[in-house]
mmCIF file of C-alpha atoms in Angstrom:
data_model
loop_
_atom_site.group_PDB
_atom_site.id
_atom_site.type_symbol
_atom_site.label_atom_id
_atom_site.label_comp_id
_atom_site.label_asym_id
_atom_site.label_seq_id
_atom_site.Cartn_x
_atom_site.Cartn_y
_atom_site.Cartn_z
ATOM 1 C CA ASP N 1 -37.706 35.257 -19.476
ATOM 2 C CA ILE N 2 -39.827 33.443 -22.043
ATOM 3 C CA VAL N 3 -41.304 30.321 -20.458
ATOM 4 C CA MET N 4 -41.833 27.317 -22.728
ATOM 5 C CA THR N 5 -44.413 24.660 -21.911
ATOM 6 C CA GLN N 6 -45.034 21.381 -23.734
ATOM 7 C CA SER N 7 -47.911 18.927 -23.823
ATOM 8 C CA PRO N 8 -48.390 16.137 -23.248
ATOM 9 C CA ASP N 9 -45.562 15.098 -20.951
ATOM 10 C CA SER N 10 -45.485 11.739 -22.712
ATOM 11 C CA LEU N 11 -47.398 9.794 -25.306
ATOM 12 C CA ALA N 12 -47.380 6.305 -26.753
ATOM 13 C CA VAL N 13 -48.225 5.785 -30.393
ATOM 14 C CA SER N 14 -48.455 2.634 -32.495
ATOM 15 C CA LEU N 15 -45.860 2.091 -35.202
ATOM 16 C CA GLY N 16 -46.955 3.758 -38.419
ATOM 17 C CA GLU N 17 -49.442 6.012 -36.657
ATOM 18 C CA ARG N 18 -49.311 9.802 -36.416
ATOM 19 C CA ALA N 19 -47.890 11.536 -33.342
ATOM 20 C CA THR N 20 -48.439 15.184 -32.545
ATOM 21 C CA PHE N 21 -47.353 17.254 -29.598
ATOM 22 C CA ASN N 22 -47.467 20.855 -28.653
ATOM 23 C CA CYS N 23 -45.330 23.711 -27.434
ATOM 24 C CA LYS N 24 -46.461 27.055 -26.092
ATOM 25 C CA SER N 25 -44.387 30.139 -25.311
ATOM 26 C CA SER N 26 -45.308 32.702 -22.650
ATOM 27 C CA GLN N 27 -44.880 35.479 -25.195
ATOM 28 C CA SER N 28 -44.772 35.625 -28.956
ATOM 29 C CA VAL N 29 -41.573 34.448 -30.630
ATOM 30 C CA LEU N 30 -42.653 35.867 -33.987
ATOM 31 C CA TYR N 31 -40.303 38.648 -35.026
ATOM 32 C CA SER N 32 -42.418 41.151 -36.925
ATOM 33 C CA SER N 33 -39.621 42.628 -39.033
ATOM 34 C CA ASN N 34 -38.962 39.340 -40.863
ATOM 35 C CA ASN N 35 -42.156 37.391 -40.041
ATOM 36 C CA MET N 36 -40.087 34.494 -38.699
ATOM 37 C CA ASN N 37 -40.868 32.408 -35.635
ATOM 38 C CA TYR N 38 -37.746 31.900 -33.539
ATOM 39 C CA LEU N 39 -38.696 28.384 -32.491
ATOM 40 C CA ALA N 40 -36.745 25.134 -32.847
ATOM 41 C CA TRP N 41 -37.445 21.476 -32.111
ATOM 42 C CA TYR N 42 -34.809 18.997 -30.955
ATOM 43 C CA GLN N 43 -34.859 15.222 -30.605
ATOM 44 C CA GLN N 44 -32.886 13.556 -27.829
ATOM 45 C CA LYS N 45 -32.435 9.808 -27.724
ATOM 46 C CA PRO N 46 -31.186 8.112 -24.540
ATOM 47 C CA GLY N 47 -27.503 8.664 -23.953
ATOM 48 C CA GLN N 48 -27.166 11.046 -26.899
ATOM 49 C CA PRO N 49 -26.979 14.807 -27.278
ATOM 50 C CA PRO N 50 -29.996 16.643 -28.671
ATOM 51 C CA LYS N 51 -30.317 16.835 -32.429
ATOM 52 C CA LEU N 52 -31.806 19.790 -34.293
ATOM 53 C CA LEU N 53 -34.905 18.699 -36.232
ATOM 54 C CA ILE N 54 -36.833 21.859 -37.083
ATOM 55 C CA TYR N 55 -36.035 25.579 -36.952
ATOM 56 C CA TRP N 56 -37.951 28.742 -37.837
ATOM 57 C CA ALA N 57 -40.888 26.651 -36.525
ATOM 58 C CA SER N 58 -41.301 24.723 -39.766
ATOM 59 C CA THR N 59 -37.969 24.351 -41.619
ATOM 60 C CA ARG N 60 -36.540 20.833 -41.503
ATOM 61 C CA GLU N 61 -32.829 20.553 -40.833
ATOM 62 C CA SER N 62 -30.853 18.892 -43.604
ATOM 63 C CA GLY N 63 -31.116 15.108 -43.418
ATOM 64 C CA VAL N 64 -34.220 15.038 -41.213
ATOM 65 C CA PRO N 65 -36.867 12.673 -42.634
ATOM 66 C CA ASP N 66 -39.900 14.358 -44.131
ATOM 67 C CA ARG N 67 -42.212 12.510 -41.738
ATOM 68 C CA PHE N 68 -41.253 15.251 -39.248
ATOM 69 C CA SER N 69 -43.069 18.552 -39.684
ATOM 70 C CA GLY N 70 -43.427 21.681 -37.614
ATOM 71 C CA SER N 71 -46.204 24.245 -37.648
ATOM 72 C CA GLY N 72 -47.596 27.147 -35.678
ATOM 73 C CA SER N 73 -46.904 30.814 -35.139
ATOM 74 C CA GLY N 74 -46.702 33.376 -32.380
ATOM 75 C CA THR N 75 -47.079 31.409 -29.163
ATOM 76 C CA ASP N 76 -48.473 28.026 -30.228
ATOM 77 C CA PHE N 77 -46.517 25.374 -32.088
ATOM 78 C CA THR N 78 -46.854 21.727 -33.036
ATOM 79 C CA LEU N 79 -44.429 18.990 -34.041
ATOM 80 C CA ALA N 80 -45.907 16.089 -35.963
ATOM 81 C CA ILE N 81 -44.488 12.720 -36.906
ATOM 82 C CA SER N 82 -46.643 11.447 -39.743
ATOM 83 C CA SER N 83 -45.809 7.751 -39.403
ATOM 84 C CA LEU N 84 -43.993 6.811 -36.225
ATOM 85 C CA GLN N 85 -40.934 4.612 -36.633
ATOM 86 C CA ALA N 86 -39.127 2.669 -33.905
ATOM 87 C CA GLU N 87 -36.125 4.985 -34.199
ATOM 88 C CA ASP N 88 -38.311 7.982 -33.309
ATOM 89 C CA VAL N 89 -38.527 6.915 -29.645
ATOM 90 C CA ALA N 90 -37.012 9.931 -27.907
ATOM 91 C CA VAL N 91 -37.714 13.048 -25.922
ATOM 92 C CA TYR N 92 -38.620 16.070 -28.022
ATOM 93 C CA TYR N 93 -37.830 19.577 -26.814
ATOM 94 C CA CYS N 94 -38.931 22.912 -28.183
ATOM 95 C CA GLN N 95 -36.716 25.971 -27.724
ATOM 96 C CA GLN N 96 -37.129 29.647 -28.337
ATOM 97 C CA TYR N 97 -34.169 31.598 -29.654
ATOM 98 C CA TYR N 98 -36.070 34.876 -29.927
ATOM 99 C CA ASP N 99 -34.390 36.336 -26.871
ATOM 100 C CA THR N 100 -31.833 35.453 -24.245
ATOM 101 C CA PRO N 101 -31.972 33.487 -22.097
ATOM 102 C CA PHE N 102 -32.753 30.923 -24.738
ATOM 103 C CA THR N 103 -35.240 28.619 -23.061
ATOM 104 C CA PHE N 104 -36.329 25.042 -23.615
ATOM 105 C CA GLY N 105 -39.603 23.368 -22.893
ATOM 106 C CA PRO N 106 -39.632 20.450 -20.430
ATOM 107 C CA GLY N 107 -39.903 17.910 -23.229
ATOM 108 C CA THR N 108 -42.386 15.332 -24.515
ATOM 109 C CA LYS N 109 -41.376 11.680 -24.281
ATOM 110 C CA VAL N 110 -42.528 9.541 -27.205
ATOM 111 C CA ASP N 111 -42.798 5.754 -26.900
ATOM 112 C CA ILE N 112 -44.214 2.908 -28.948
ATOM 113 C CA LYS N 113 -47.636 1.627 -27.916
ATOM 114 C CA GLN J 1 -17.611 17.440 -41.321
ATOM 115 C CA VAL J 2 -18.564 19.756 -38.494
ATOM 116 C CA GLN J 3 -17.855 18.224 -35.100
ATOM 117 C CA LEU J 4 -17.682 19.335 -31.499
ATOM 118 C CA VAL J 5 -15.684 16.917 -29.353
ATOM 119 C CA GLN J 6 -15.805 17.330 -25.600
ATOM 120 C CA SER J 7 -13.461 16.136 -22.897
ATOM 121 C CA GLY J 8 -14.221 13.039 -20.865
ATOM 122 C CA SER J 9 -16.219 12.438 -17.705
ATOM 123 C CA GLU J 10 -15.026 13.970 -14.461
ATOM 124 C CA LEU J 11 -15.475 12.918 -10.829
ATOM 125 C CA LYS J 12 -14.823 15.725 -8.376
ATOM 126 C CA VAL J 13 -15.241 16.308 -4.662
ATOM 127 C CA PRO J 14 -17.318 19.233 -3.412
ATOM 128 C CA GLY J 15 -15.372 22.477 -3.430
ATOM 129 C CA ALA J 16 -13.082 21.446 -6.282
ATOM 130 C CA SER J 17 -12.990 22.954 -9.778
ATOM 131 C CA VAL J 18 -13.425 21.388 -13.190
ATOM 132 C CA LYS J 19 -12.657 22.544 -16.723
ATOM 133 C CA VAL J 20 -14.542 21.008 -19.639
ATOM 134 C CA SER J 21 -13.245 21.457 -23.173
ATOM 135 C CA CYS J 22 -15.106 21.530 -26.477
ATOM 136 C CA LYS J 23 -12.943 21.238 -29.608
ATOM 137 C CA ALA J 24 -14.453 22.310 -32.906
ATOM 138 C CA THR J 25 -13.467 20.903 -36.286
ATOM 139 C CA GLY J 26 -14.797 21.215 -39.820
ATOM 140 C CA TYR J 27 -15.659 24.923 -39.828
ATOM 141 C CA THR J 28 -14.217 28.342 -39.025
ATOM 142 C CA PHE J 29 -14.379 28.407 -35.224
ATOM 143 C CA THR J 30 -14.609 32.169 -34.885
ATOM 144 C CA LYS J 31 -17.712 32.445 -37.082
ATOM 145 C CA TYR J 32 -20.300 30.957 -34.737
ATOM 146 C CA ALA J 33 -20.934 31.397 -31.029
ATOM 147 C CA ILE J 34 -20.651 28.419 -28.713
ATOM 148 C CA ASN J 35 -23.409 27.788 -26.205
ATOM 149 C CA TRP J 36 -23.264 25.727 -23.028
ATOM 150 C CA VAL J 37 -26.283 23.661 -21.923
ATOM 151 C CA ARG J 38 -26.717 21.719 -18.687
ATOM 152 C CA GLN J 39 -28.773 18.571 -18.253
ATOM 153 C CA ALA J 40 -29.109 17.280 -14.702
ATOM 154 C CA PRO J 41 -29.755 13.532 -14.306
ATOM 155 C CA GLY J 42 -33.188 12.651 -15.680
ATOM 156 C CA GLN J 43 -33.992 16.307 -16.301
ATOM 157 C CA GLY J 44 -34.436 18.666 -19.228
ATOM 158 C CA LEU J 45 -32.135 21.099 -20.982
ATOM 159 C CA GLU J 46 -31.024 24.356 -19.383
ATOM 160 C CA TRP J 47 -29.200 27.064 -21.315
ATOM 161 C CA MET J 48 -26.217 28.328 -19.348
ATOM 162 C CA GLY J 49 -25.090 31.028 -21.732
ATOM 163 C CA TRP J 50 -22.805 31.518 -24.689
ATOM 164 C CA ILE J 51 -19.506 32.927 -25.772
ATOM 165 C CA ASP J 52 -18.865 34.986 -28.881
ATOM 166 C CA THR J 53 -16.004 33.082 -30.496
ATOM 167 C CA ASP J 54 -14.902 36.179 -32.427
ATOM 168 C CA THR J 55 -14.637 38.640 -29.523
ATOM 169 C CA GLY J 56 -14.419 36.233 -26.587
ATOM 170 C CA ASN J 57 -17.313 38.064 -24.945
ATOM 171 C CA PRO J 58 -19.379 35.713 -22.740
ATOM 172 C CA MET J 59 -23.004 35.985 -21.700
ATOM 173 C CA TYR J 60 -24.231 34.040 -18.694
ATOM 174 C CA ALA J 61 -27.800 33.089 -17.905
ATOM 175 C CA GLN J 62 -29.127 33.958 -14.485
ATOM 176 C CA GLY J 63 -28.077 31.161 -12.163
ATOM 177 C CA PHE J 64 -24.756 30.688 -13.927
ATOM 178 C CA ARG J 65 -23.035 33.904 -12.902
ATOM 179 C CA GLY J 66 -20.116 33.758 -10.520
ATOM 180 C CA ARG J 67 -18.869 30.158 -10.386
ATOM 181 C CA PHE J 68 -19.116 29.471 -14.122
ATOM 182 C CA VAL J 69 -16.618 30.831 -16.633
ATOM 183 C CA PHE J 70 -16.610 30.441 -20.415
ATOM 184 C CA SER J 71 -13.320 30.888 -22.239
ATOM 185 C CA LEU J 72 -11.660 30.203 -25.574
ATOM 186 C CA ASP J 73 -8.396 29.204 -27.126
ATOM 187 C CA THR J 74 -8.956 30.139 -30.753
ATOM 188 C CA SER J 75 -5.505 28.824 -31.732
ATOM 189 C CA VAL J 76 -6.844 25.307 -31.182
ATOM 190 C CA SER J 77 -10.526 26.040 -31.932
ATOM 191 C CA THR J 78 -11.549 25.094 -28.422
ATOM 192 C CA ALA J 79 -14.072 26.483 -25.971
ATOM 193 C CA TYR J 80 -13.915 25.838 -22.254
ATOM 194 C CA LEU J 81 -16.345 25.755 -19.364
ATOM 195 C CA GLN J 82 -14.825 26.097 -15.921
ATOM 196 C CA ILE J 83 -16.894 25.539 -12.791
ATOM 197 C CA SER J 84 -15.415 26.421 -9.420
ATOM 198 C CA SER J 85 -16.511 25.598 -5.863
ATOM 199 C CA LEU J 86 -18.367 22.551 -7.130
ATOM 200 C CA LYS J 87 -21.528 21.439 -5.347
ATOM 201 C CA ALA J 88 -23.430 18.171 -5.508
ATOM 202 C CA GLU J 89 -26.173 19.911 -7.476
ATOM 203 C CA ASP J 90 -23.672 20.673 -10.262
ATOM 204 C CA THR J 91 -23.756 16.963 -11.125
ATOM 205 C CA ALA J 92 -24.970 16.945 -14.709
ATOM 206 C CA VAL J 93 -24.075 16.397 -18.324
ATOM 207 C CA TYR J 94 -22.712 19.584 -19.853
ATOM 208 C CA TYR J 95 -23.069 20.108 -23.592
ATOM 209 C CA CYS J 96 -21.483 22.622 -25.895
ATOM 210 C CA ALA J 97 -23.437 23.549 -29.015
ATOM 211 C CA LYS J 98 -22.741 25.914 -31.902
ATOM 212 C CA ILE J 99 -25.295 28.224 -33.393
ATOM 213 C CA GLN J 100 -26.280 27.762 -37.001
ATOM 214 C CA GLY J 101 -25.456 31.278 -38.049
ATOM 215 C CA GLY J 102 -28.651 32.041 -39.925
ATOM 216 C CA GLY J 103 -30.269 32.146 -36.502
ATOM 217 C CA ASN J 104 -29.441 31.196 -32.947
ATOM 218 C CA MET J 105 -30.667 27.620 -33.189
ATOM 219 C CA PHE J 106 -28.129 24.980 -32.148
ATOM 220 C CA ASP J 107 -27.217 22.924 -35.203
ATOM 221 C CA GLN J 108 -24.291 20.926 -33.832
ATOM 222 C CA TRP J 109 -23.795 19.580 -30.335
ATOM 223 C CA GLY J 110 -20.880 18.018 -28.524
ATOM 224 C CA GLN J 111 -21.331 14.513 -27.164
ATOM 225 C CA GLY J 112 -21.649 15.823 -23.613
ATOM 226 C CA THR J 113 -19.410 15.660 -20.554
ATOM 227 C CA LEU J 114 -20.675 14.096 -17.350
ATOM 228 C CA VAL J 115 -19.461 15.938 -14.275
ATOM 229 C CA THR J 116 -20.145 14.084 -11.045
ATOM 230 C CA VAL J 117 -19.644 15.878 -7.747
ATOM 231 C CA SER J 118 -19.490 13.536 -4.797
ATOM 232 C CA SER J 119 -17.493 13.094 -1.630
#
């Protein structure tokens, strides 16, 4: 199984400041035949289901604000929020869909400082 | 619009069974697989497996083989998760989620069903 790890476990950022957090996979999720990274990011607010933010490591889902951006390739990935808003308080999970079982990271909790 | 609507919360005693439903609207149900994801209280997301909504063929993650059964009723665009011989550690929110189609990312999620197992 591909093991996903995330860092930090939590972080607190001031409103309007940049937040970045990381995701690492135990093996590459880059599929060589199409040069795509099979990596997604989800946002989960309290009491709500997860919401797809980013897929193919860097493609924003329709309707997701452009302050969210994803980067990275192979085994190391980053999600950035360029200017943190109050509504961005949530837990953020990365997930690989390169191979079954599809696995999630343990999440990074983002709060306002 | 695309929606997955799940059945309501359940309270069960240990040893009982439960069946959670996930009704899809707004798209052709048989085009995209439905995944099931478990979230224990205060914990992260755990993929349980998926069911091919075209063939009905399920795939279960390790740890979800035996007591967990995925099924479909395509006539009403609904997927089901049945858990038998419930244990206290099955207490969790269970989500259904459809794949996007261009890849196996989960682009639409149900609202979740809380299953509580307690005597």
